[in-house]
Tab-separated table of C-alpha atoms in Angstrom:
chain	number	residue	atom	x	y	z
A	1	MET	CA	-13.345	-39.015	-23.683
A	2	ILE	CA	-15.882	-37.167	-21.484
A	3	LEU	CA	-13.451	-37.320	-18.586
A	4	MET	CA	-10.651	-35.906	-20.761
A	5	ILE	CA	-12.847	-33.033	-21.963
A	6	SER	CA	-13.827	-32.291	-18.375
A	7	LYS	CA	-10.179	-32.133	-17.347
A	8	LEU	CA	-9.357	-29.834	-20.274
A	9	LEU	CA	-12.230	-27.519	-19.400
A	10	GLN	CA	-11.042	-27.379	-15.807
A	11	LEU	CA	-7.500	-26.629	-16.988
A	12	PHE	CA	-8.687	-23.734	-19.161
A	13	LYS	CA	-10.818	-22.463	-16.309
A	14	ASN	CA	-7.755	-22.363	-14.075
A	15	VAL	CA	-5.433	-20.610	-16.517
A	16	LEU	CA	-7.671	-18.162	-18.344
A	17	PRO	CA	-7.565	-14.629	-16.905
A	18	ALA	CA	-10.572	-13.205	-15.106
A	19	ARG	CA	-12.920	-11.125	-17.258
A	20	ASN	CA	-12.794	-7.961	-15.163
A	21	MET	CA	-11.558	-6.404	-11.959
A	22	ASP	CA	-14.860	-7.000	-10.156
A	23	ASP	CA	-14.470	-10.727	-10.670
A	24	LEU	CA	-10.884	-10.576	-9.456
A	25	GLU	CA	-11.903	-8.668	-6.339
A	26	ARG	CA	-14.586	-11.274	-5.562
A	27	ARG	CA	-12.024	-14.057	-5.920
A	28	LEU	CA	-9.630	-12.071	-3.740
A	29	ALA	CA	-12.235	-11.811	-0.973
A	30	LYS	CA	-12.938	-15.559	-1.113
A	31	ALA	CA	-9.236	-16.408	-0.998
A	32	GLN	CA	-8.901	-14.108	2.000
A	33	GLU	CA	-11.730	-15.879	3.782
A	34	ARG	CA	-9.888	-19.183	3.235
A	35	GLU	CA	-6.597	-17.581	4.311
A	36	ASP	CA	-5.164	-19.042	1.117
A	37	LEU	CA	-1.915	-17.115	0.644
A	38	PRO	CA	-0.818	-18.850	-2.612
A	39	ALA	CA	-4.221	-18.014	-4.124
A	40	LEU	CA	-3.954	-14.418	-2.904
A	41	SER	CA	-0.564	-14.099	-4.541
A	42	LYS	CA	-1.896	-15.474	-7.825
A	43	ILE	CA	-4.944	-13.187	-7.806
A	44	TYR	CA	-2.854	-10.096	-7.072
A	45	TYR	CA	-0.620	-11.150	-9.977
A	46	GLU	CA	-3.673	-11.397	-12.253
A	47	MET	CA	-4.862	-7.984	-11.054
A	48	GLY	CA	-1.456	-6.614	-11.989
A	49	LEU	CA	-1.741	-8.138	-15.463
A	50	HIS	CA	-5.207	-6.638	-15.842
A	51	CYS	CA	-3.902	-3.176	-14.968
A	52	MET	CA	-0.955	-3.493	-17.345
A	53	LYS	CA	-3.293	-4.453	-20.191
A	54	ASN	CA	-5.516	-1.501	-19.358
A	55	ASP	CA	-2.710	1.074	-19.304
A	56	ASP	CA	-2.669	1.571	-15.527
A	57	PRO	CA	1.003	1.029	-14.622
A	58	ASP	CA	0.789	2.542	-11.113
A	59	ARG	CA	-1.841	0.052	-9.984
A	60	ALA	CA	-0.084	-2.712	-11.880
A	61	MET	CA	3.007	-2.029	-9.801
A	62	MET	CA	0.949	-2.091	-6.612
A	63	TYR	CA	-0.722	-5.421	-7.313
A	64	LEU	CA	2.349	-7.154	-8.697
A	65	SER	CA	4.374	-5.967	-5.704
A	66	ARG	CA	1.720	-7.360	-3.371
A	67	SER	CA	1.909	-10.677	-5.157
A	68	ASP	CA	5.698	-10.667	-4.842
A	69	SER	CA	5.506	-9.709	-1.158
A	70	ILE	CA	3.177	-12.604	-0.356
A	71	TYR	CA	5.072	-15.385	-2.120
A	72	SER	CA	8.439	-14.043	-0.959
A	73	SER	CA	7.537	-13.747	2.717
A	74	ARG	CA	7.210	-17.460	3.532
A	75	ASP	CA	8.948	-20.552	2.176
A	76	ASP	CA	5.781	-22.660	2.200
A	77	VAL	CA	3.911	-20.086	0.105
A	78	PHE	CA	6.875	-19.626	-2.231
A	79	LYS	CA	6.920	-23.353	-3.013
A	80	LYS	CA	3.206	-23.403	-3.844
A	81	VAL	CA	3.421	-20.559	-6.374
A	82	LYS	CA	4.520	-21.609	-9.852
A	83	GLU	CA	8.042	-20.623	-10.815
A	84	SER	CA	6.809	-19.293	-14.161
A	85	MET	CA	4.455	-16.885	-12.371
A	86	ARG	CA	7.158	-15.736	-9.948
A	87	GLU	CA	9.598	-15.104	-12.786
A	88	ASP	CA	7.037	-13.223	-14.874
A	89	CYS	CA	5.920	-11.168	-11.872
A	90	SER	CA	9.512	-10.206	-11.124
A	91	ARG	CA	10.155	-9.381	-14.781
A	92	ARG	CA	7.107	-7.157	-14.984
A	93	ILE	CA	8.013	-5.319	-11.778
A	94	GLY	CA	11.445	-4.685	-13.287
A	95	GLU	CA	9.825	-3.263	-16.422
A	96	LEU	CA	7.551	-1.005	-14.379
A	97	GLU	CA	10.497	0.249	-12.345
A	98	GLU	CA	11.966	1.626	-15.573
A	99	LEU	CA	8.858	3.627	-16.468
A	100	PRO	CA	8.477	7.331	-15.592
A	101	LEU	CA	5.955	6.613	-12.832
A	102	LEU	CA	5.530	9.344	-10.246
A	103	THR	CA	6.992	7.261	-7.426
A	104	ASN	CA	9.938	6.152	-9.588
A	105	GLN	CA	10.721	9.754	-10.519
A	106	ILE	CA	10.564	10.930	-6.910
A	107	GLN	CA	12.895	8.164	-5.742
A	108	GLU	CA	15.350	8.945	-8.525
A	109	GLN	CA	15.277	12.650	-7.696
A	110	ILE	CA	15.851	11.980	-3.994
A	111	GLY	CA	18.831	9.790	-4.766
A	112	LEU	CA	20.396	12.430	-7.000
A	113	GLN	CA	19.797	15.222	-4.502
A	114	ALA	CA	21.352	13.248	-1.664
A	115	GLU	CA	24.354	12.221	-3.760
A	116	GLU	CA	25.034	15.682	-5.135
A	117	SER	CA	24.187	17.950	-2.199
A	118	LEU	CA	24.117	16.164	1.166
A	119	ASP	CA	26.591	14.693	3.593
A	120	ASP	CA	25.889	11.609	5.681
A	121	LEU	CA	24.236	13.411	8.602
A	122	GLN	CA	22.029	15.551	6.359
A	123	THR	CA	20.835	12.459	4.490
A	124	ARG	CA	20.041	10.638	7.723
A	125	LEU	CA	18.126	13.624	9.080
A	126	TRP	CA	16.153	13.855	5.822
A	127	GLY	CA	15.062	10.244	6.318
A	128	LEU	CA	14.287	10.780	10.003
A	129	LEU	CA	11.917	13.626	9.125
A	130	THR	CA	9.939	11.190	6.990
A	131	MET	CA	9.920	8.604	9.782
A	132	ALA	CA	8.444	11.271	12.054
A	133	ARG	CA	5.570	11.726	9.586
A	134	LEU	CA	4.862	7.984	9.706
A	135	VAL	CA	4.353	8.014	13.484
A	136	GLN	CA	0.587	8.628	13.383
A	137	THR	CA	0.069	6.033	10.644
A	138	GLY	CA	2.071	3.572	12.733
A	139	LYS	CA	-0.044	4.318	15.791
A	140	ARG	CA	-3.208	3.668	13.813
A	141	LEU	CA	-2.006	0.313	12.544
A	142	SER	CA	-0.505	-0.740	15.883
A	143	VAL	CA	-3.982	-1.715	17.148
A	144	LEU	CA	-3.949	-4.626	14.683
A	145	ALA	CA	-2.656	-7.927	16.012
A	146	GLY	CA	0.967	-8.367	14.961
A	147	CYS	CA	1.503	-4.674	14.179
A	148	GLU	CA	2.154	-3.445	17.723
A	149	VAL	CA	5.751	-2.446	16.984
A	150	LEU	CA	4.500	0.285	14.633
A	151	GLY	CA	3.238	2.137	17.681
A	152	GLN	CA	6.839	2.612	18.843
A	153	LEU	CA	8.033	4.635	15.862
A	154	GLY	CA	7.758	7.861	17.841
A	155	GLN	CA	10.159	6.592	20.513
A	156	ALA	CA	12.526	5.399	17.801
A	157	VAL	CA	12.484	8.830	16.148
A	158	ASP	CA	13.264	10.552	19.457
A	159	LEU	CA	16.179	8.239	20.251
A	160	ILE	CA	17.722	8.485	16.793
A	161	PHE	CA	17.448	12.257	16.841
A	162	HIS	CA	19.026	12.346	20.313
A	163	SER	CA	21.878	10.122	19.110
A	164	PHE	CA	22.718	12.654	16.397
A	165	GLN	CA	23.738	15.031	19.179
A	166	GLU	CA	25.186	12.824	21.931
A	167	PRO	CA	25.672	9.125	22.756
A	168	ILE	CA	22.691	7.056	23.852
A	169	SER	CA	22.747	4.404	26.578
A	170	GLN	CA	23.130	0.675	26.006
A	171	GLU	CA	19.500	0.202	27.000
A	172	GLU	CA	18.397	2.779	24.434
A	173	TYR	CA	20.571	1.145	21.782
A	174	GLN	CA	18.982	-2.226	22.595
A	175	PHE	CA	15.518	-0.680	22.317
A	176	LEU	CA	16.310	0.426	18.771
A	177	MET	CA	17.749	-2.999	18.024
A	178	ASP	CA	14.575	-4.690	19.239
A	179	ILE	CA	12.399	-2.449	17.060
A	180	CYS	CA	14.652	-3.143	14.088
A	181	ASN	CA	14.339	-6.909	14.593
A	182	GLU	CA	10.574	-6.728	15.047
A	183	LEU	CA	10.197	-4.725	11.841
A	184	TYR	CA	12.233	-7.356	10.015
A	185	ASP	CA	10.023	-10.164	11.356
A	186	LEU	CA	6.760	-8.306	10.787
A	187	GLY	CA	6.789	-8.993	7.069
A	188	ASP	CA	6.108	-12.662	7.796
A	189	ASP	CA	2.962	-11.848	9.754
A	190	ALA	CA	-0.327	-12.699	8.072
A	191	CYS	CA	-1.720	-9.254	8.882
A	192	PHE	CA	0.108	-7.880	5.851
A	193	SER	CA	-1.858	-10.028	3.443
A	194	ASN	CA	-5.120	-9.904	5.377
A	195	MET	CA	-7.261	-7.193	3.824
A	196	THR	CA	-9.980	-7.764	6.441
A	197	LYS	CA	-7.701	-6.292	9.108
A	198	GLN	CA	-7.974	-2.563	8.780
A	199	VAL	CA	-8.397	0.638	10.755
A	200	GLU	CA	-10.799	3.486	10.183
A	201	ILE	CA	-9.717	6.845	8.759
A	202	PRO	CA	-12.201	9.646	9.530
A	203	GLY	CA	-13.759	10.829	6.294
A	204	SER	CA	-11.777	8.392	4.155
A	205	ALA	CA	-11.524	4.714	3.287
A	206	PRO	CA	-10.104	2.334	5.929
A	207	LEU	CA	-6.346	1.762	6.038
A	208	GLN	CA	-4.938	-1.749	5.662
A	209	ALA	CA	-1.539	-2.910	6.854
A	210	PHE	CA	-0.716	-3.860	3.274
A	211	ASP	CA	-1.177	-0.205	2.306
A	212	LEU	CA	2.353	0.391	3.602
A	213	ASN	CA	3.324	-0.138	-0.049
A	214	GLY	CA	3.243	-3.893	0.462
A	215	LEU	CA	6.321	-4.458	2.607
A	216	ILE	CA	8.322	-1.529	1.230
A	217	VAL	CA	7.727	0.846	4.142
A	218	LEU	CA	8.593	-1.886	6.650
A	219	THR	CA	11.720	-2.766	4.713
A	220	GLU	CA	12.878	0.835	4.468
A	221	LEU	CA	12.210	1.461	8.174
A	222	TYR	CA	14.275	-1.622	8.972
A	223	LEU	CA	17.105	-0.597	6.634
A	224	TYR	CA	17.188	2.933	8.015
A	225	ILE	CA	17.334	1.857	11.667
A	226	ASP	CA	19.795	-0.947	10.916
A	227	SER	CA	22.089	1.512	9.126
A	228	HIS	CA	21.884	3.888	12.077
A	229	LEU	CA	22.689	1.144	14.565
A	230	ARG	CA	25.764	0.213	12.539
A	231	LEU	CA	26.753	3.868	12.470
A	232	LEU	CA	26.559	3.997	16.272
A	233	SER	CA	28.425	0.739	16.820
A	234	GLU	CA	30.921	0.640	13.956
A	235	GLY	CA	31.277	4.196	12.713
A	236	PRO	CA	30.535	5.965	9.405
A	237	ASP	CA	33.021	3.917	7.396
A	238	ASP	CA	30.862	0.803	7.851
A	239	SER	CA	27.434	2.382	7.453
A	240	GLU	CA	26.054	4.235	4.452
A	241	ALA	CA	23.066	6.550	4.894
A	242	GLU	CA	19.856	5.134	3.407
A	243	THR	CA	17.596	7.240	1.177
A	244	GLY	CA	14.820	4.719	0.535
A	245	LEU	CA	12.748	5.839	3.514
A	246	ILE	CA	12.484	9.473	2.411
A	247	ALA	CA	9.580	8.909	-0.011
A	248	CYS	CA	7.722	6.355	2.119
A	249	ALA	CA	5.201	8.768	3.675
A	250	LEU	CA	3.641	9.165	0.233
A	251	LEU	CA	1.837	5.854	0.890
A	252	PRO	CA	0.749	5.571	-2.775
A	253	ASP	CA	-0.812	2.118	-2.355
A	254	TYR	CA	-3.511	3.510	-0.087
A	255	TYR	CA	-4.700	5.979	-2.736
A	256	LEU	CA	-4.300	3.537	-5.623
A	257	ARG	CA	-6.383	0.946	-3.768
A	258	THR	CA	-9.121	3.236	-2.479
A	259	CYS	CA	-9.440	5.967	-5.127
A	260	LYS	CA	-9.656	6.351	-8.874
A	261	GLY	CA	-7.408	8.478	-11.017
A	262	ASP	CA	-3.695	9.239	-11.076
A	263	LEU	CA	-1.605	9.671	-7.951
A	264	SER	CA	-0.737	13.236	-8.866
A	265	GLY	CA	-4.401	14.139	-8.626
A	266	HIS	CA	-4.522	13.594	-4.857
A	267	ILE	CA	-3.829	16.655	-2.746
A	268	GLN	CA	-2.276	14.534	0.025
A	269	ILE	CA	0.283	13.221	-2.473
A	270	ARG	CA	1.086	16.740	-3.686
A	271	GLN	CA	1.418	18.003	-0.122
A	272	GLU	CA	3.784	15.178	0.794
A	273	ILE	CA	5.965	15.845	-2.255
A	274	GLU	CA	6.168	19.466	-1.139
A	275	ARG	CA	7.170	18.358	2.373
A	276	ILE	CA	9.915	16.111	0.997
A	277	GLN	CA	11.409	19.016	-0.927
A	278	ASP	CA	10.931	21.438	1.951
A	279	ASP	CA	12.798	18.982	4.181
A	280	PHE	CA	15.602	18.864	1.625
A	281	ALA	CA	15.886	22.644	1.743
A	282	PHE	CA	15.847	22.469	5.536
A	283	VAL	CA	18.692	19.949	5.853
A	284	CYS	CA	20.680	22.010	3.345
A	285	SER	CA	20.228	25.143	5.442
A	286	ARG	CA	22.122	26.239	8.536
A	287	PHE	CA	19.557	24.673	10.827
A	288	SER	CA	19.907	24.412	14.590
A	289	TRP	CA	19.098	21.286	16.586
A	290	LYS	CA	16.276	23.290	18.157
A	291	ASP	CA	14.820	23.986	14.711
A	292	ALA	CA	15.088	20.302	13.823
A	293	ALA	CA	13.470	19.232	17.104
A	294	GLU	CA	10.524	21.543	16.486
A	295	ARG	CA	10.042	20.218	12.952
A	296	ILE	CA	10.196	16.619	14.143
A	297	ALA	CA	7.712	17.284	16.953
A	298	GLU	CA	5.288	18.886	14.490
A	299	TYR	CA	5.617	15.967	12.071
A	300	GLN	CA	4.986	13.387	14.793
A	301	GLU	CA	1.520	14.876	15.296
A	302	MET	CA	0.752	15.049	11.570
A	303	ASP	CA	-1.636	12.668	9.822
A	304	VAL	CA	-0.308	12.403	6.274
A	305	LEU	CA	-3.492	10.642	5.098
A	306	THR	CA	-5.572	13.762	5.651
A	307	VAL	CA	-5.364	17.092	3.866
A	308	GLN	CA	-3.225	19.578	5.797
A	309	GLN	CA	-4.585	23.094	6.063
């Protein structure tokens, strides 16, 4: 009887939710020290539940997406996470995607603007302008083991922009292909679930690799470059311009993880929204390639995580 009660107590201990976020963060740190990815996924899931219960859907989306990213990235981790948790996590993410969250609204607006007002080239240039603004963030993270490819975003931007105007060489095409493949593989690297691997931001909280909106930024970079490579090799009929990258320089996870309050309260978020819309106006205008080159060069030097004067 004593043994049965002990087992029941242990069962309840394992399934009952943590009392508060501080407790969850302590458990997260311990799981990280053990490099226990299934436990990390479960704790992020519980953090997402906590945020949903406390009317914080933006952070709920962040934590649930992190949970999903971890258990989806490797087969061995996927098998160790209960199916019921995976299904509930996916269901909740789907529910949050239907809410009028700031990031959801921006993505919806971008999609409508591209569909109604832009041709294929304009849409691709709109995305490339965002990629240019991710160059400095990529350089920062490229010092982390496994993230080196992020330091090559600037070269990728230059080659893609050049290919808009004239053909690139086979070697240059292969360079883009290699970056595309490395971005695809990077999601499996442990650095994206390792919160101890981070880089300093002057005057702000450190940046973690997982702050690239889980794996969303990596995925959208991959999809954008892959689409462009298919455009170059197969033509426009076999390659549709991607719009998912356009909002990626918002980097909402960084602010949700490191700061309190709503996303709209951060000046960096407001400035990036303004840049997205200014870029839309630019690609709709009668721009010259010289104008575009100047804008791209300016963006490649910009640090979107700091307030722009």
